[in-house]
mmCIF file of C-alpha atoms in Angstrom:
data_model
loop_
_atom_site.group_PDB
_atom_site.id
_atom_site.type_symbol
_atom_site.label_atom_id
_atom_site.label_comp_id
_atom_site.label_asym_id
_atom_site.label_seq_id
_atom_site.Cartn_x
_atom_site.Cartn_y
_atom_site.Cartn_z
ATOM 1 C CA MET A 26 -143.505 -60.011 -63.481
ATOM 2 C CA ILE A 27 -140.424 -60.048 -65.720
ATOM 3 C CA LEU A 28 -138.492 -57.822 -63.277
ATOM 4 C CA PHE A 29 -139.412 -60.169 -60.465
ATOM 5 C CA LEU A 30 -137.989 -63.236 -62.243
ATOM 6 C CA PHE A 31 -135.078 -61.535 -63.986
ATOM 7 C CA LYS A 32 -133.244 -58.962 -61.973
ATOM 8 C CA PRO A 33 -131.496 -56.196 -63.928
ATOM 9 C CA LEU A 34 -127.772 -56.685 -64.364
ATOM 10 C CA GLU A 35 -125.789 -54.803 -61.773
ATOM 11 C CA ILE A 36 -122.636 -53.306 -63.191
ATOM 12 C CA LYS A 37 -119.952 -52.588 -60.662
ATOM 13 C CA GLN A 38 -117.919 -49.522 -61.323
ATOM 14 C CA GLN A 39 -114.324 -49.288 -60.284
ATOM 15 C CA SER A 40 -112.473 -46.033 -60.035
ATOM 16 C CA PHE A 41 -108.764 -46.024 -60.686
ATOM 17 C CA THR A 42 -106.865 -43.427 -58.738
ATOM 18 C CA GLU A 43 -103.593 -44.388 -60.346
ATOM 19 C CA VAL A 44 -102.964 -46.170 -63.608
ATOM 20 C CA PRO A 45 -99.524 -47.475 -64.604
ATOM 21 C CA LEU A 46 -98.070 -45.883 -67.721
ATOM 22 C CA PHE A 47 -96.194 -49.048 -68.678
ATOM 23 C CA SER A 48 -94.635 -52.219 -67.323
ATOM 24 C CA ILE A 49 -91.340 -53.768 -68.445
ATOM 25 C CA SER A 50 -89.450 -56.938 -67.562
ATOM 26 C CA PHE A 51 -85.693 -57.525 -67.309
ATOM 27 C CA PHE A 52 -84.587 -53.999 -68.044
ATOM 28 C CA THR A 53 -81.556 -51.714 -67.840
ATOM 29 C CA MET A 54 -82.002 -47.950 -67.546
ATOM 30 C CA TYR A 55 -79.145 -45.535 -68.250
ATOM 31 C CA GLU A 56 -79.110 -41.881 -67.212
ATOM 32 C CA LEU A 57 -76.499 -39.794 -69.031
ATOM 33 C CA ASP A 58 -75.327 -36.205 -68.971
ATOM 34 C CA SER A 59 -72.513 -34.336 -70.737
ATOM 35 C CA LYS A 60 -69.900 -35.979 -68.436
ATOM 36 C CA GLY A 61 -71.122 -39.534 -69.085
ATOM 37 C CA LEU A 62 -73.061 -42.171 -67.155
ATOM 38 C CA ILE A 63 -74.735 -40.851 -63.983
ATOM 39 C CA THR A 64 -77.196 -43.616 -63.057
ATOM 40 C CA LEU A 65 -77.563 -47.264 -63.974
ATOM 41 C CA MET A 66 -80.620 -49.205 -62.818
ATOM 42 C CA ASN A 67 -81.452 -52.864 -63.505
ATOM 43 C CA GLY A 68 -84.369 -55.001 -62.440
ATOM 44 C CA GLU A 69 -86.538 -57.986 -63.184
ATOM 45 C CA LYS A 70 -89.753 -55.977 -63.467
ATOM 46 C CA ALA A 71 -90.624 -52.286 -63.362
ATOM 47 C CA ILE A 72 -93.901 -50.435 -63.414
ATOM 48 C CA ARG A 73 -93.821 -46.775 -64.407
ATOM 49 C CA TYR A 74 -96.377 -44.450 -62.851
ATOM 50 C CA ALA A 75 -96.669 -40.724 -63.515
ATOM 51 C CA ASP A 76 -94.347 -39.860 -60.607
ATOM 52 C CA ARG A 77 -92.249 -42.978 -59.889
ATOM 53 C CA TYR A 78 -90.920 -46.400 -60.850
ATOM 54 C CA THR A 79 -91.578 -49.510 -58.739
ATOM 55 C CA ILE A 80 -88.956 -52.198 -59.308
ATOM 56 C CA ASP A 81 -88.577 -55.896 -58.393
ATOM 57 C CA LYS A 82 -85.005 -57.151 -57.786
ATOM 58 C CA MET A 83 -83.618 -53.622 -57.926
ATOM 59 C CA ASP A 84 -79.940 -52.987 -58.721
ATOM 60 C CA TYR A 85 -79.202 -49.235 -58.611
ATOM 61 C CA THR A 86 -75.815 -47.581 -59.226
ATOM 62 C CA ASP A 87 -75.093 -43.884 -58.610
ATOM 63 C CA ASN A 88 -72.039 -42.748 -60.565
ATOM 64 C CA SER A 89 -72.566 -39.008 -60.051
ATOM 65 C CA LYS A 90 -70.254 -38.493 -57.040
ATOM 66 C CA LYS A 91 -66.608 -39.145 -56.139
ATOM 67 C CA TYR A 92 -67.270 -42.753 -55.127
ATOM 68 C CA ILE A 93 -69.561 -45.037 -57.114
ATOM 69 C CA ALA A 94 -72.355 -46.374 -54.867
ATOM 70 C CA ASN A 95 -74.318 -49.525 -55.726
ATOM 71 C CA MET A 96 -77.506 -50.657 -53.972
ATOM 72 C CA LYS A 97 -79.409 -53.923 -54.390
ATOM 73 C CA SER A 98 -82.710 -55.010 -52.863
ATOM 74 C CA ASN A 99 -85.681 -57.309 -53.378
ATOM 75 C CA SER A 100 -87.857 -54.342 -54.338
ATOM 76 C CA GLY A 101 -87.593 -50.603 -54.614
ATOM 77 C CA ILE A 102 -89.158 -47.333 -55.616
ATOM 78 C CA TYR A 103 -87.347 -44.605 -57.551
ATOM 79 C CA LYS A 104 -89.003 -41.192 -57.171
ATOM 80 C CA ASP A 105 -87.608 -37.651 -57.432
ATOM 81 C CA ASP A 106 -83.946 -38.787 -57.217
ATOM 82 C CA ILE A 107 -84.698 -40.757 -54.047
ATOM 83 C CA VAL A 108 -84.360 -44.546 -53.979
ATOM 84 C CA TYR A 109 -86.462 -46.501 -51.469
ATOM 85 C CA LEU A 110 -85.050 -50.026 -51.001
ATOM 86 C CA ASN A 111 -86.871 -52.886 -49.293
ATOM 87 C CA GLY A 112 -85.789 -56.442 -48.433
ATOM 88 C CA ASP A 113 -82.224 -57.790 -48.250
ATOM 89 C CA VAL A 114 -80.660 -54.396 -48.960
ATOM 90 C CA VAL A 115 -76.937 -54.309 -49.755
ATOM 91 C CA TYR A 116 -75.191 -50.931 -50.158
ATOM 92 C CA PHE A 117 -71.690 -51.150 -51.644
ATOM 93 C CA ARG A 118 -69.307 -48.272 -52.259
ATOM 94 C CA GLN A 119 -66.386 -48.369 -54.691
ATOM 95 C CA ASP A 120 -63.763 -48.215 -51.902
ATOM 96 C CA GLY A 121 -65.155 -51.365 -50.238
ATOM 97 C CA LEU A 122 -67.474 -49.915 -47.597
ATOM 98 C CA THR A 123 -70.614 -52.067 -47.427
ATOM 99 C CA PHE A 124 -73.711 -52.177 -45.267
ATOM 100 C CA GLU A 125 -76.618 -54.611 -45.158
ATOM 101 C CA THR A 126 -80.098 -53.996 -43.781
ATOM 102 C CA GLN A 127 -83.768 -54.693 -44.551
ATOM 103 C CA LYS A 128 -84.936 -51.151 -45.463
ATOM 104 C CA ALA A 129 -82.953 -48.170 -46.674
ATOM 105 C CA VAL A 130 -83.439 -44.824 -48.381
ATOM 106 C CA TYR A 131 -80.817 -43.212 -50.624
ATOM 107 C CA ASN A 132 -81.115 -39.540 -51.551
ATOM 108 C CA LYS A 133 -79.132 -38.932 -54.725
ATOM 109 C CA LYS A 134 -79.160 -35.129 -54.298
ATOM 110 C CA THR A 135 -77.681 -35.135 -50.775
ATOM 111 C CA ASN A 136 -75.724 -38.394 -51.256
ATOM 112 C CA ILE A 137 -77.037 -39.721 -47.922
ATOM 113 C CA ALA A 138 -78.170 -43.296 -47.262
ATOM 114 C CA THR A 139 -80.306 -44.058 -44.207
ATOM 115 C CA ALA A 140 -81.518 -47.286 -42.633
ATOM 116 C CA ASP A 141 -84.135 -47.169 -39.857
ATOM 117 C CA GLY A 142 -83.661 -50.726 -38.613
ATOM 118 C CA ASP A 143 -80.736 -52.936 -37.663
ATOM 119 C CA TYR A 144 -77.719 -53.005 -39.969
ATOM 120 C CA VAL A 145 -74.240 -54.460 -40.400
ATOM 121 C CA LEU A 146 -71.551 -52.194 -41.862
ATOM 122 C CA TYR A 147 -68.105 -53.436 -42.829
ATOM 123 C CA LYS A 148 -64.964 -52.481 -44.686
ATOM 124 C CA GLY A 149 -62.195 -55.017 -44.850
ATOM 125 C CA THR A 150 -61.936 -56.682 -41.415
ATOM 126 C CA ASN A 151 -63.639 -53.774 -39.627
ATOM 127 C CA ARG A 152 -67.254 -54.482 -38.686
ATOM 128 C CA VAL A 153 -69.966 -52.300 -37.118
ATOM 129 C CA THR A 154 -73.500 -53.265 -36.094
ATOM 130 C CA GLY A 155 -76.182 -50.925 -34.873
ATOM 131 C CA ARG A 156 -79.568 -49.367 -35.409
ATOM 132 C CA GLU A 157 -80.704 -46.297 -37.395
ATOM 133 C CA LEU A 158 -77.775 -45.737 -39.734
ATOM 134 C CA LYS A 159 -77.205 -42.423 -41.509
ATOM 135 C CA TYR A 160 -74.310 -42.551 -43.972
ATOM 136 C CA ASN A 161 -73.075 -39.467 -45.863
ATOM 137 C CA ASN A 162 -71.184 -40.737 -48.909
ATOM 138 C CA SER A 163 -69.695 -37.298 -49.723
ATOM 139 C CA LEU A 164 -68.295 -36.654 -46.238
ATOM 140 C CA GLN A 165 -67.632 -40.350 -45.495
ATOM 141 C CA ARG A 166 -69.402 -39.883 -42.162
ATOM 142 C CA VAL A 167 -71.533 -42.458 -40.319
ATOM 143 C CA GLU A 168 -74.087 -41.700 -37.595
ATOM 144 C CA SER A 169 -75.892 -44.460 -35.695
ATOM 145 C CA LYS A 170 -77.466 -45.690 -32.459
ATOM 146 C CA ASP A 171 -76.628 -48.791 -30.386
ATOM 147 C CA VAL A 172 -73.226 -49.183 -32.053
ATOM 148 C CA LYS A 173 -71.006 -52.218 -31.573
ATOM 149 C CA ALA A 174 -67.728 -52.109 -33.498
ATOM 150 C CA ILE A 175 -64.807 -54.437 -34.164
ATOM 151 C CA TYR A 176 -61.778 -52.668 -35.633
ATOM 152 C CA GLN A 177 -58.337 -53.851 -36.664
ATOM 153 C CA LEU A 178 -55.834 -51.180 -35.602
ATOM 154 C CA LYS A 179 -52.483 -50.927 -37.329
ATOM 155 C CA GLU A 180 -49.437 -50.826 -35.081
ATOM 156 C CA SER A 181 -46.910 -48.103 -35.656
ATOM 157 C CA THR A 182 -43.369 -49.323 -36.332
ATOM 158 C CA LYS A 183 -41.121 -46.483 -35.167
#
């Protein structure tokens, strides 16, 4: 009779496949080697998992190559020297080359930035729009589809 009136308490079990190691707010991360500063990363919030960081309001700077490259986005993931950027992505290189898109991936090892969607790339008064950007920072080479470009050509005064 007691079991009929009072049902046993059901305890729900939840299995966690992945548990964050820690969470931090308003942070700056420095990566150094014997030559100096290699990587600088800022953000409003980061969660560290065993294999990656997830970051809100990501600001990532790669200082390991000839040109310093800075990337900003609404959110991002940093995993195995690859930066996944999402939302209002702005890539800026020290010499003034900039591109804007909604999603991008930057591979620190190969120094290549890719954007699968539409983008706008500019340097000075030169402007390029297109789809599926692949930019090699080391070789200063751009590959893309559906390209539309506006360039200012200098006249030779001979």
